[in-house]
Amino acid sequence: MDLMSNKWIANLLVCVLFVGASCNSVEKKIYVHLNYTVPCVRLLNATHQIGCQSSLSGDVGVLHVLESEENLDWVLSSGPNPPYMVILESSLFTRSIMMKLKNGSSRVAGVVVVAPNTNPVEGFSPHTSCPNENTGVYSESYDPALAHCNRTVWNPLGSGLSYEEYDFPIFSLKDDNDTQVIRQCYLNHNKAVNGSSPRYPLCAMQLYSHMSAVTDTATCMRRNDINFTISPEMVCDPLGDFNVWASTKPLNNTEKGHKKWEEVVIAAARLDSRSFFFDVAPGAESGASGFITLLAAAHALRNVTQEAPPNRTILYTFFQGETFDYIGSSRMVYDMENNRFTVDLDNVHSVLEIGQVGLHGDSRLWLHSDPVSKRNGSVNEEVRKLIDNLQSAAAGLGFTVGEAGFSQPLPPSSFQRFLRARQIPGVVIENHQFNFTNRYYQSMYDNAEYLNVSYPPNLTPEEQLEFVTDTAKALTEVATMVARALYVQAGGAESQKDNITADRQIVSQMLYGFLVRSNNSWFQQLIPSDLSSHLTDRPTNFYVGVDMQSSEPTLLVQYLLANLTGSTVNVTQENCQNQREDENDKENKHFFTYMWVQGAAPPNSTEREGFCVRSTVRLSRAVSPAFELRDYTSKNYSTWTESRWKSIKGRIFLVASHELEMLTLGVGIGVLLTSLLLTYIISSKADILFSSGREPTNATY
């Protein structure tokens, strides 16, 4: 190859490198990527699949901002440029509109819901009207008249949107710069003027949320077991996490099963929530109000249970996955029945569960009990004692406590899973007598605003953390009632009851940390340094997630409970992390857990002073027994799984008319063919075009 040919190849390589380097900048000029996209994802159970997904390469549609339900005709029939990517204001995200879009899905490429900055006045719940109706205690064999919410429809605003299947992607966007760009793009290019069709180029959107799993849990778990490669690709994972529990008296956790002469009073709350969208589950009323109350009650009982121990042990339990057919509570009951837990059901004396206890100006709580088990005289007697304890404990506080009614069934609650195993006395505390007062149950609007956690303007984050809101004051009084009642129920002396009071400052800090900003100075002090990255500058997401991945709420509640109920011990970091108080200690690890937390930094220093916390806090698996039994069509246990995915993203761009696209394609093909022809001609004549005459060897100068 001669010099001229080498120069030609070098120039070609330079051009290729230049084009490759500029591809990224060209893409930025074509596409506007959306920054904060939250998808609806696919979930599966024993019988079917729910949720949303896109095609493998993403779904593309022309943007259309829906202005009213009457405007749907443009999307479903009359619009000339289908498929459409429909932009919905939150007020239009209703079952009526979504079912019409679902049924006309051949003309719908996807839906984007603009999340508002304030909650809708009319209320919104995408959950079902009868939560967990098939896995609670009421069934054909346990008072059929109370099954399937025949007596009380607990969630009348429930539209069931979260339990539908959609063949197109559905995303949520914050009402911020992204949505302004989308609206402006729509107004500039897509909005019809005076009834005329918009002209090209049109503004379009592409959404990626392809899900790997299909059909049902049995199908996806079977596909998980197929091993055609060294690294088989999983398509779904069981929903699950860990339950968090602690006891007022150290129990030997190494010896599982029945404990002789031991009686426990279970104090329970749920940790999880959900909404229609994957990463937005604030759960302020449905979850946080209950478990924050229980955490505050546990702290209020720390000193008195050490100084004047009651006859029975109080077992604080925080269940995960209760939204999805009682994953956490059903697993604990299963473990108790099979001698895999620290105690068994024979050790359980009674149950007190704290449900939705946010007081919205009503200043009244209701005590719910099971009318079926109360037909047993001894059960009814213990339930009566527990109700009396609660009413006595509430005396002098800023609210009243009433009984829901003798024939009223239990609301959706973890306690129902214990009753499925045996008749145990128990009470569930709620802020409703009949149907939920929570107008945003299991939705993205069940947030700090709804629970009235608000702060005066111009406060710094640190000042907000310390500010005692009215909600904090109310929940503190509820926690005081719970703590006093638990102490007496466990056999503690009545004379000690008035000395038990919850700390409103701690309640305020927990409300801020869980519902406003988990990345705060107080939470940072109470966790180990390797978990500090889990804290964020936004509210906690209470979605349960998938098995073997501890979620943020689980980790936070684990360390909060340890700090609020445990004690600081003077041991080295190495011994603390090795679950011992010194090198010769081999016994304490059976009764206690040791946690090294990073602590606070002294004034004028950036170096934190860590310390060791000794407590009885432990984790137990919160994964449905159905997956251990490999019974993926179980009717007794939760079978929920979450599909895996590879990419979640969205972008907008301008799309040309079909005719222009065809013309561009034709011109491109023409240029390609011409280039090939010229290349062939030049290659065939290369010896003429690129040859250089040689000088005679005898030439002289």
XYZ file of C-alpha atoms in Angstrom:
701
model
C 0.000 0.000 0.000
C 1.536 3.368 -1.043
C 1.745 6.688 0.741
C -1.403 8.147 -0.825
C -3.504 5.146 0.293
C -2.146 5.411 3.850
C -3.096 9.100 4.036
C -6.611 8.303 2.773
C -7.117 5.612 5.454
C -5.704 7.872 8.188
C -8.128 10.652 7.237
C -11.020 8.175 7.306
C -10.078 6.970 10.802
C -9.873 10.561 12.065
C -13.369 11.210 10.717
C -14.776 8.072 12.369
C -13.235 9.028 15.714
C -14.607 12.560 15.408
C -18.109 11.287 14.669
C -17.956 8.825 17.574
C -16.804 11.523 19.977
C -19.596 13.853 18.915
C -22.402 11.238 19.162
C -23.096 12.093 22.774
C -23.511 15.797 22.038
C -25.779 15.002 19.087
C -27.982 12.853 21.342
C -28.249 15.717 23.838
C -29.457 17.982 21.042
C -32.118 15.467 20.001
C -33.395 14.186 23.375
C -34.396 15.808 26.648
C -34.034 13.205 29.392
C -36.479 13.301 32.291
C -34.743 13.521 35.649
C -37.246 12.258 38.222
C -39.325 9.429 36.809
C -41.101 6.975 39.104
C -42.672 3.983 37.346
C -45.489 1.628 38.049
C -43.867 -1.831 38.064
C -45.178 -5.362 37.581
C -46.131 -7.549 40.543
C -47.355 -11.125 40.408
C -49.169 -13.527 42.738
C -50.622 -17.036 42.605
C -53.285 -16.209 40.035
C -52.309 -13.227 37.900
C -50.104 -10.198 37.303
C -50.729 -6.535 38.011
C -48.942 -3.287 37.213
C -47.367 -1.858 34.086
C -44.585 -2.349 31.587
C -43.215 -1.076 28.280
C -41.948 -3.022 25.301
C -38.321 -4.153 25.315
C -37.149 -1.085 23.360
C -39.439 1.352 25.164
C -42.812 2.727 24.050
C -43.020 5.888 21.941
C -46.049 8.119 21.523
C -47.046 11.642 20.563
C -47.612 13.811 23.634
C -51.171 14.749 24.489
C -52.048 16.711 27.623
C -55.490 15.554 28.723
C -57.559 18.528 29.838
C -60.765 16.722 30.808
C -62.437 13.327 30.548
C -64.430 14.581 27.561
C -61.113 15.222 25.798
C -60.398 11.461 25.810
C -62.032 11.116 22.391
C -58.948 12.683 20.797
C -56.751 9.941 22.252
C -59.109 7.010 21.741
C -60.557 7.708 18.313
C -60.309 11.079 16.558
C -56.646 12.078 17.025
C -54.764 11.670 13.691
C -51.338 10.708 15.128
C -51.653 7.677 17.393
C -50.321 6.157 19.550
C -50.432 8.871 22.192
C -48.434 9.397 25.354
C -51.099 10.839 27.671
C -50.140 13.469 30.264
C -52.575 13.473 33.192
C -52.996 15.997 35.939
C -53.512 14.199 39.246
C -57.199 15.154 39.350
C -57.753 13.102 36.177
C -55.939 10.028 37.484
C -59.192 8.217 38.209
C -60.489 4.709 37.637
C -62.969 5.917 35.019
C -60.283 7.509 32.838
C -57.668 4.809 33.378
C -60.067 2.003 32.429
C -60.961 3.823 29.208
C -57.273 4.239 28.392
C -56.627 0.588 29.244
C -59.434 -0.607 26.967
C -58.176 1.609 24.133
C -54.555 0.619 24.640
C -53.860 0.167 20.893
C -53.910 3.973 20.631
C -52.188 4.579 24.002
C -48.394 4.311 24.236
C -48.220 5.262 27.909
C -49.417 7.567 30.655
C -47.565 10.164 32.719
C -49.190 11.415 35.923
C -48.065 14.814 37.175
C -47.731 14.586 40.957
C -49.106 17.772 42.556
C -47.432 19.803 45.274
C -50.563 19.606 47.454
C -52.956 16.769 48.209
C -56.298 16.535 46.367
C -59.196 17.631 48.562
C -61.536 14.874 47.414
C -59.298 11.999 48.550
C -57.653 9.223 46.527
C -56.868 5.563 47.234
C -55.664 3.206 44.466
C -55.885 0.231 46.841
C -58.893 -2.098 46.964
C -61.953 -1.315 49.051
C -61.366 -4.495 51.106
C -57.610 -4.781 51.801
C -56.166 -8.296 52.200
C -59.646 -9.788 52.105
C -58.500 -13.293 51.135
C -55.719 -13.758 53.699
C -57.271 -12.413 56.888
C -59.072 -14.461 59.512
C -62.627 -14.079 58.192
C -63.478 -16.772 55.666
C -66.006 -19.461 54.831
C -64.769 -21.397 57.861
C -64.520 -18.426 60.261
C -67.833 -16.530 60.288
C -68.618 -16.126 56.562
C -70.949 -13.229 57.375
C -67.875 -11.136 58.216
C -65.747 -12.271 55.265
C -65.010 -10.114 52.187
C -66.024 -6.932 54.038
C -69.678 -7.998 54.060
C -70.248 -6.109 57.300
C -67.916 -3.132 56.815
C -66.254 -1.789 53.651
C -63.054 -0.556 55.236
C -61.675 1.531 52.368
C -64.695 2.982 50.522
C -62.506 5.301 48.436
C -60.475 2.331 47.168
C -60.536 2.318 43.360
C -58.421 -0.818 42.879
C -56.188 0.964 40.355
C -53.060 -0.533 41.915
C -54.376 -4.040 41.281
C -55.103 -3.695 37.559
C -52.840 -4.811 34.723
C -51.808 -2.271 32.066
C -50.143 -3.058 28.747
C -48.370 0.285 28.639
C -45.951 2.130 30.951
C -47.279 4.550 33.562
C -44.875 7.010 35.170
C -45.176 9.732 37.765
C -43.376 13.050 37.391
C -42.903 15.808 39.916
C -44.559 19.097 39.067
C -41.250 20.836 38.377
C -38.972 21.792 35.477
C -39.476 18.493 33.638
C -43.230 18.907 33.495
C -42.870 22.531 32.407
C -40.667 21.427 29.508
C -43.232 18.784 28.541
C -46.130 21.252 28.659
C -44.236 23.820 26.616
C -43.263 21.207 24.034
C -46.921 20.169 23.774
C -48.133 23.775 23.394
C -45.509 24.588 20.766
C -45.977 21.514 18.592
C -48.999 19.349 19.453
C -51.912 21.457 20.634
C -54.704 21.618 18.077
C -55.735 25.184 17.171
C -59.349 25.884 16.148
C -59.990 22.199 15.639
C -57.227 21.748 13.087
C -54.708 18.936 13.313
C -51.242 19.920 14.568
C -48.460 19.978 11.997
C -45.155 18.144 12.109
C -42.711 18.056 13.767
C -44.625 16.775 16.811
C -43.428 16.424 20.370
C -43.099 12.776 21.403
C -42.058 10.825 24.494
C -40.372 7.471 24.990
C -40.737 5.519 28.241
C -38.617 2.491 29.195
C -39.896 0.087 31.869
C -39.738 -3.402 30.403
C -40.503 -6.118 32.952
C -38.974 -9.609 32.755
C -41.669 -11.606 34.553
C -45.053 -12.577 33.110
C -48.263 -14.452 33.931
C -48.039 -15.332 37.646
C -45.672 -16.225 40.483
C -45.586 -19.947 39.691
C -44.483 -19.175 36.119
C -41.774 -16.688 37.042
C -40.365 -18.847 39.854
C -40.203 -21.794 37.455
C -38.294 -19.621 34.991
C -35.912 -18.655 37.803
C -35.044 -22.339 38.205
C -34.126 -22.842 34.545
C -30.330 -22.910 34.294
C -29.200 -22.799 30.680
C -26.162 -20.625 31.395
C -23.431 -20.300 34.000
C -25.139 -17.129 35.252
C -28.895 -17.765 34.948
C -31.038 -14.661 34.625
C -33.616 -14.219 37.371
C -36.937 -12.768 36.287
C -38.666 -12.124 39.624
C -38.070 -12.042 43.379
C -40.393 -12.705 46.343
C -41.504 -9.611 48.184
C -40.022 -9.561 51.654
C -37.727 -7.999 54.198
C -37.152 -8.491 57.924
C -39.406 -8.073 60.936
C -37.889 -6.097 63.812
C -38.569 -7.208 67.385
C -37.343 -6.700 70.928
C -38.361 -7.825 74.412
C -38.422 -6.056 77.760
C -36.672 -9.073 79.309
C -33.696 -10.809 77.640
C -34.783 -14.081 76.025
C -32.400 -16.790 74.876
C -32.600 -16.454 71.118
C -30.417 -19.515 70.484
C -33.001 -21.844 71.995
C -36.027 -21.694 69.740
C -39.564 -22.689 70.576
C -41.500 -22.836 73.816
C -40.140 -21.094 76.914
C -41.350 -22.594 80.166
C -43.020 -20.230 82.634
C -42.833 -17.423 80.076
C -45.801 -15.279 78.990
C -45.454 -12.505 76.428
C -47.723 -9.620 75.533
C -47.172 -8.774 71.874
C -47.227 -5.061 71.014
C -47.392 -4.852 67.218
C -47.304 -2.308 64.403
C -46.761 -2.511 60.672
C -43.763 -0.961 58.906
C -44.745 -0.930 55.234
C -47.046 0.864 52.870
C -47.326 1.302 49.111
C -48.776 3.500 46.389
C -49.484 3.099 42.688
C -45.894 4.063 41.914
C -42.873 2.014 42.891
C -40.649 4.486 44.736
C -43.269 6.728 46.377
C -44.849 5.144 49.452
C -44.878 7.749 52.251
C -47.351 5.766 54.421
C -47.691 8.548 57.003
C -51.095 7.563 58.371
C -51.294 3.917 57.288
C -47.903 2.910 58.697
C -45.780 5.614 60.334
C -48.388 6.876 62.806
C -48.622 3.386 64.307
C -44.986 2.328 64.479
C -43.769 5.757 65.665
C -46.323 5.514 68.468
C -45.045 2.044 69.395
C -41.400 3.169 69.307
C -42.245 6.062 71.623
C -44.157 3.712 73.944
C -41.196 1.301 74.042
C -38.914 4.175 75.034
C -41.355 5.289 77.746
C -41.276 1.750 79.196
C -37.493 1.348 79.196
C -36.771 2.515 82.717
C -39.882 1.245 84.484
C -39.561 -2.291 83.079
C -35.993 -2.433 84.435
C -36.721 -0.887 87.822
C -40.084 -2.606 88.452
C -40.289 -5.506 85.973
C -43.819 -6.749 85.227
C -44.658 -10.453 85.500
C -44.968 -10.894 81.752
C -42.557 -9.924 78.978
C -43.598 -7.301 76.447
C -42.573 -8.267 72.915
C -42.364 -5.270 70.567
C -42.872 -6.430 66.983
C -42.692 -4.397 63.778
C -44.013 -6.359 60.819
C -42.873 -5.885 57.223
C -44.884 -6.651 54.076
C -48.324 -6.452 55.707
C -49.728 -4.598 52.689
C -49.210 -7.702 50.569
C -51.322 -10.313 52.367
C -49.619 -10.037 55.771
C -46.148 -11.273 54.803
C -44.385 -10.411 58.074
C -47.035 -11.487 60.585
C -47.842 -14.724 58.743
C -44.129 -15.608 58.730
C -43.765 -14.952 62.469
C -46.822 -17.097 63.229
C -45.434 -19.829 60.947
C -42.083 -19.714 62.743
C -43.802 -19.862 66.133
C -45.810 -22.895 65.049
C -42.664 -24.664 63.841
C -40.343 -23.845 66.782
C -38.238 -21.453 64.719
C -38.863 -18.347 66.809
C -37.686 -17.403 70.290
C -41.139 -18.164 71.736
C -44.155 -20.083 70.450
C -47.880 -19.401 70.363
C -48.351 -21.085 73.744
C -46.233 -18.302 75.245
C -48.456 -15.554 73.794
C -50.770 -14.116 76.439
C -52.393 -11.343 74.403
C -51.847 -8.933 71.509
C -52.138 -5.147 71.315
C -51.761 -3.722 67.810
C -51.392 -0.042 66.972
C -52.895 0.757 63.585
C -53.776 4.120 62.045
C -53.796 6.453 65.037
C -53.353 9.926 63.553
C -55.848 12.238 65.235
C -57.371 14.593 62.650
C -59.255 16.926 64.945
C -61.586 14.149 66.127
C -59.668 13.411 69.346
C -61.138 9.931 69.501
C -59.649 6.467 69.124
C -61.488 3.175 68.735
C -60.669 -0.238 70.160
C -61.434 -3.143 67.816
C -61.640 -6.792 68.872
C -62.739 -10.029 67.227
C -66.394 -10.936 67.887
C -65.868 -14.607 67.002
C -63.068 -15.445 69.458
C -64.853 -13.479 72.178
C -67.554 -16.160 72.216
C -64.959 -18.054 74.265
C -65.443 -16.907 77.851
C -61.769 -16.809 78.844
C -60.789 -14.907 75.682
C -63.598 -12.411 76.220
C -62.481 -11.878 79.823
C -58.884 -11.057 78.774
C -60.089 -8.782 75.977
C -62.274 -6.987 78.507
C -59.264 -6.487 80.815
C -57.159 -5.107 77.975
C -59.902 -2.682 76.931
C -60.297 -1.542 80.548
C -56.525 -1.044 80.804
C -56.524 1.113 77.686
C -59.473 3.215 78.784
C -57.970 3.692 82.233
C -54.600 4.616 80.702
C -56.268 7.265 78.510
C -57.805 9.061 81.478
C -56.600 12.645 81.693
C -55.123 12.647 78.169
C -56.331 14.820 75.305
C -58.545 12.237 73.612
C -61.225 9.671 74.379
C -61.276 5.941 73.713
C -64.357 3.997 72.634
C -65.200 0.422 71.743
C -66.001 -0.250 68.112
C -68.914 -2.559 68.948
C -69.358 -6.184 69.948
C -70.379 -7.468 66.501
C -67.946 -5.295 64.546
C -65.206 -7.377 62.813
C -61.526 -6.560 63.055
C -60.190 -4.094 60.491
C -57.287 -5.267 58.271
C -54.572 -5.984 60.839
C -51.627 -8.259 61.619
C -53.547 -9.622 64.602
C -55.821 -11.487 62.172
C -52.940 -13.821 61.263
C -52.532 -14.821 64.923
C -56.265 -15.530 65.131
C -55.998 -17.788 62.091
C -53.650 -19.961 64.159
C -55.573 -19.912 67.449
C -57.929 -17.840 69.585
C -55.759 -15.257 71.324
C -57.084 -12.228 73.225
C -56.246 -9.001 71.448
C -57.212 -5.433 70.595
C -56.417 -3.230 67.601
C -56.285 0.547 68.154
C -57.523 2.660 65.227
C -58.767 6.195 64.586
C -61.934 4.900 62.894
C -64.975 3.066 64.198
C -66.187 1.752 60.858
C -64.558 2.598 57.504
C -61.147 4.297 57.306
C -60.920 7.993 58.034
C -57.719 7.910 55.939
C -58.771 9.443 52.598
C -55.409 8.610 50.980
C -54.919 5.000 52.087
C -51.912 3.381 50.322
C -51.378 6.338 48.007
C -48.649 8.897 47.376
C -50.798 11.464 49.218
C -50.636 9.632 52.560
C -47.797 11.961 53.497
C -46.619 14.507 56.048
C -49.121 17.061 54.756
C -52.043 14.719 55.424
C -50.781 13.931 58.930
C -50.456 17.702 59.462
C -46.709 17.559 60.066
C -45.884 21.147 59.139
C -43.422 23.767 60.330
C -43.307 27.553 60.608
C -41.621 29.230 57.646
C -37.904 30.089 57.628
C -36.860 27.284 59.982
C -33.590 25.532 59.177
C -33.643 21.708 58.830
C -32.072 21.423 62.281
C -34.743 23.689 63.775
C -37.483 21.675 62.060
C -36.021 18.494 63.548
C -36.402 19.941 67.060
C -39.760 21.670 66.526
C -42.668 19.981 68.339
C -45.681 19.919 66.022
C -49.308 19.457 67.073
C -49.215 16.005 65.499
C -46.209 15.104 67.654
C -48.069 16.233 70.757
C -51.100 14.120 69.846
C -49.091 10.967 69.030
C -47.107 11.418 72.244
C -50.321 11.179 74.239
C -51.373 8.078 72.265
C -47.947 6.538 72.978
C -48.358 7.346 76.672
C -51.696 5.507 76.734
C -50.202 2.510 74.906
C -47.199 2.329 77.243
C -49.294 2.519 80.417
C -51.767 -0.083 79.168
C -48.989 -2.453 78.100
C -47.303 -2.201 81.480
C -50.492 -3.063 83.371
C -51.429 -5.764 80.845
C -48.017 -7.347 81.430
C -48.729 -7.502 85.155
C -47.024 -4.289 86.235
C -48.137 -2.409 89.327
C -50.959 0.110 88.845
C -49.078 2.508 91.138
C -46.304 2.858 88.541
C -48.666 3.745 85.704
C -48.731 7.509 86.184
C -44.929 7.658 86.065
C -44.937 6.412 82.471
C -44.930 9.239 79.927
C -43.755 9.316 76.316
C -41.232 11.931 75.161
C -42.712 14.425 72.687
C -39.259 15.534 71.541
C -38.423 12.011 70.387
C -41.798 11.709 68.641
C -41.109 15.015 66.846
C -37.703 13.830 65.694
C -39.110 10.534 64.417
C -41.898 12.275 62.492
C -39.370 14.583 60.856
C -36.937 11.768 60.127
C -39.454 9.394 58.551
C -41.849 11.822 56.854
C -39.663 14.791 55.890
C -35.941 14.020 55.767
C -34.201 10.879 57.002
C -30.765 12.448 56.511
C -30.704 14.441 59.736
C -28.318 14.821 62.642
C -30.339 12.697 65.096
C -30.674 9.673 62.815
C -26.983 9.987 61.894
C -25.997 9.615 65.549
C -27.976 6.405 66.018
C -26.717 4.309 63.105
C -23.324 2.834 62.135
C -21.190 4.776 59.678
C -21.644 2.257 56.852
C -25.406 2.899 56.828
C -25.241 6.694 56.702
C -25.415 6.563 52.898
C -28.906 5.028 53.195
C -30.246 8.300 54.580
C -31.750 10.703 52.064
C -32.998 14.268 51.903
C -36.559 13.149 51.207
C -39.288 11.183 53.010
C -38.749 7.482 53.614
C -40.144 5.060 51.047
C -42.110 2.388 52.937
C -42.526 -0.064 50.049
C -41.420 -3.481 51.322
C -39.057 -4.326 48.449
C -37.743 -7.808 47.693
C -36.335 -10.609 49.833
C -32.835 -10.385 51.368
C -32.571 -6.615 50.939
C -33.208 -4.735 54.167
C -35.109 -1.595 53.350
C -34.443 1.841 54.801
C -37.405 1.670 57.239
C -36.253 -1.714 58.586
C -32.710 -0.500 59.222
C -33.864 2.738 60.811
C -36.428 1.078 63.086
C -33.868 -1.572 64.086
C -31.357 1.028 65.294
C -33.963 3.385 66.729
C -35.512 0.579 68.763
C -32.062 -0.452 70.023
C -31.194 3.084 71.104
C -34.627 3.746 72.631
C -34.856 0.497 74.621
C -31.208 -0.529 75.122
C -28.321 0.860 77.098
C -24.833 2.140 76.360
C -22.041 -0.220 77.446
C -18.368 0.638 77.821
C -16.743 -1.872 75.453
C -14.347 -1.541 72.552
C -15.578 -1.306 68.985
C -14.025 -4.685 68.167
C -15.751 -6.464 71.043
C -19.022 -4.698 70.277
C -18.974 -5.801 66.644
C -18.079 -9.342 67.756
C -21.182 -9.470 69.989
C -19.380 -9.634 73.318
C -18.422 -7.438 76.266
C -14.890 -8.835 76.532
C -12.768 -11.601 75.037
C -14.091 -14.179 77.531
C -17.773 -13.344 77.090
C -19.532 -16.218 75.320
C -23.006 -16.000 76.883
C -24.387 -12.502 76.326
C -24.715 -12.949 72.560
C -27.536 -15.445 73.203
C -29.559 -12.797 75.048
C -28.410 -9.428 73.645
C -27.261 -7.805 70.446
C -24.453 -5.250 70.366
C -24.439 -2.380 67.878
C -21.655 0.128 67.322
C -23.172 3.440 66.248
C -21.294 6.506 65.092
C -22.605 8.969 67.696
C -22.306 12.738 67.595
C -19.301 14.929 66.928
C -18.190 17.099 69.877
C -18.253 20.900 69.450
C -15.445 22.224 67.244
C -14.735 18.729 65.931
C -15.676 16.709 62.854
C -14.680 13.351 64.375
C -17.690 11.464 65.732
C -17.499 9.683 69.067
C -18.968 6.232 68.508
C -20.408 4.039 71.248
C -21.809 0.548 71.761
C -25.518 -0.077 72.373
C -26.644 -3.295 74.044
C -30.273 -4.266 73.485
C -32.618 -7.185 72.853
C -33.425 -6.001 69.307
C -33.267 -8.662 66.626
C -34.399 -9.281 63.063
C -36.438 -12.217 61.807
C -37.223 -12.998 58.195
C -40.356 -11.471 56.738
C -40.734 -13.666 53.650
C -43.896 -15.613 52.989
C -43.763 -19.293 54.005
C -45.146 -20.084 50.535
C -41.649 -19.620 49.086
C -40.037 -21.903 51.643
C -42.724 -24.510 51.010
C -42.469 -23.861 47.252
C -46.245 -23.599 47.235
C -46.562 -20.827 44.670
C -50.342 -21.227 44.352
C -50.970 -21.090 48.105
C -54.284 -19.770 49.370
C -53.025 -19.531 52.960
C -49.917 -17.385 52.490
C -48.840 -14.412 50.425
C -47.400 -15.296 46.996
C -46.465 -11.807 45.814
C -43.343 -11.362 43.700
C -41.821 -8.372 41.937
C -40.604 -8.545 38.349
C -37.020 -7.621 37.578
C -36.169 -4.932 35.045
C -33.083 -3.475 33.424
C -33.809 0.149 32.679
C -36.248 2.781 33.935
C -36.070 6.085 32.082
C -37.976 8.559 29.959
C -37.149 11.197 27.348
C -38.877 13.606 24.968
C -37.956 14.617 21.420
C -39.422 15.938 18.172
C -40.670 13.418 15.638
C -41.023 14.107 11.907
C -43.981 13.105 9.729
C -44.118 9.597 8.326
C -43.649 10.944 4.786
C -40.539 12.902 5.776
C -39.163 9.868 7.575
C -39.673 7.756 4.445
C -38.055 10.456 2.295
C -35.099 10.656 4.693
C -34.807 6.874 4.631
C -34.922 6.881 0.827
C -32.272 9.581 0.564
C -30.134 7.701 3.059
C -30.423 4.483 1.080
C -29.594 6.417 -2.099
C -26.495 7.944 -0.522
C -25.453 4.509 0.738
C -25.826 2.903 -2.689
C -24.005 5.800 -4.367
C -21.185 5.499 -1.835
C -20.894 1.778 -2.454
C -20.803 2.332 -6.218
C -18.154 5.046 -5.971
C -16.113 2.891 -3.613
C -16.253 0.019 -6.097
C -15.215 2.221 -9.030
C -12.375 3.855 -7.080
C -11.213 0.470 -5.792
C -11.207 -1.060 -9.298
C -9.207 1.897 -10.690
C -6.935 2.291 -7.676
C -3.813 1.303 -9.601
C -4.428 4.183 -12.017
C -5.733 6.812 -9.573
C -3.168 6.287 -6.833
C -0.072 5.124 -8.817
C 3.057 7.355 -8.904
C 5.540 7.191 -11.807
C 8.903 5.719 -10.951
C 12.074 7.472 -11.972
C 14.705 5.553 -13.986
C 17.343 3.959 -11.873
C 20.087 5.605 -13.921
C 18.752 9.095 -13.433
C 21.397 11.601 -12.439
C 21.130 15.017 -10.850
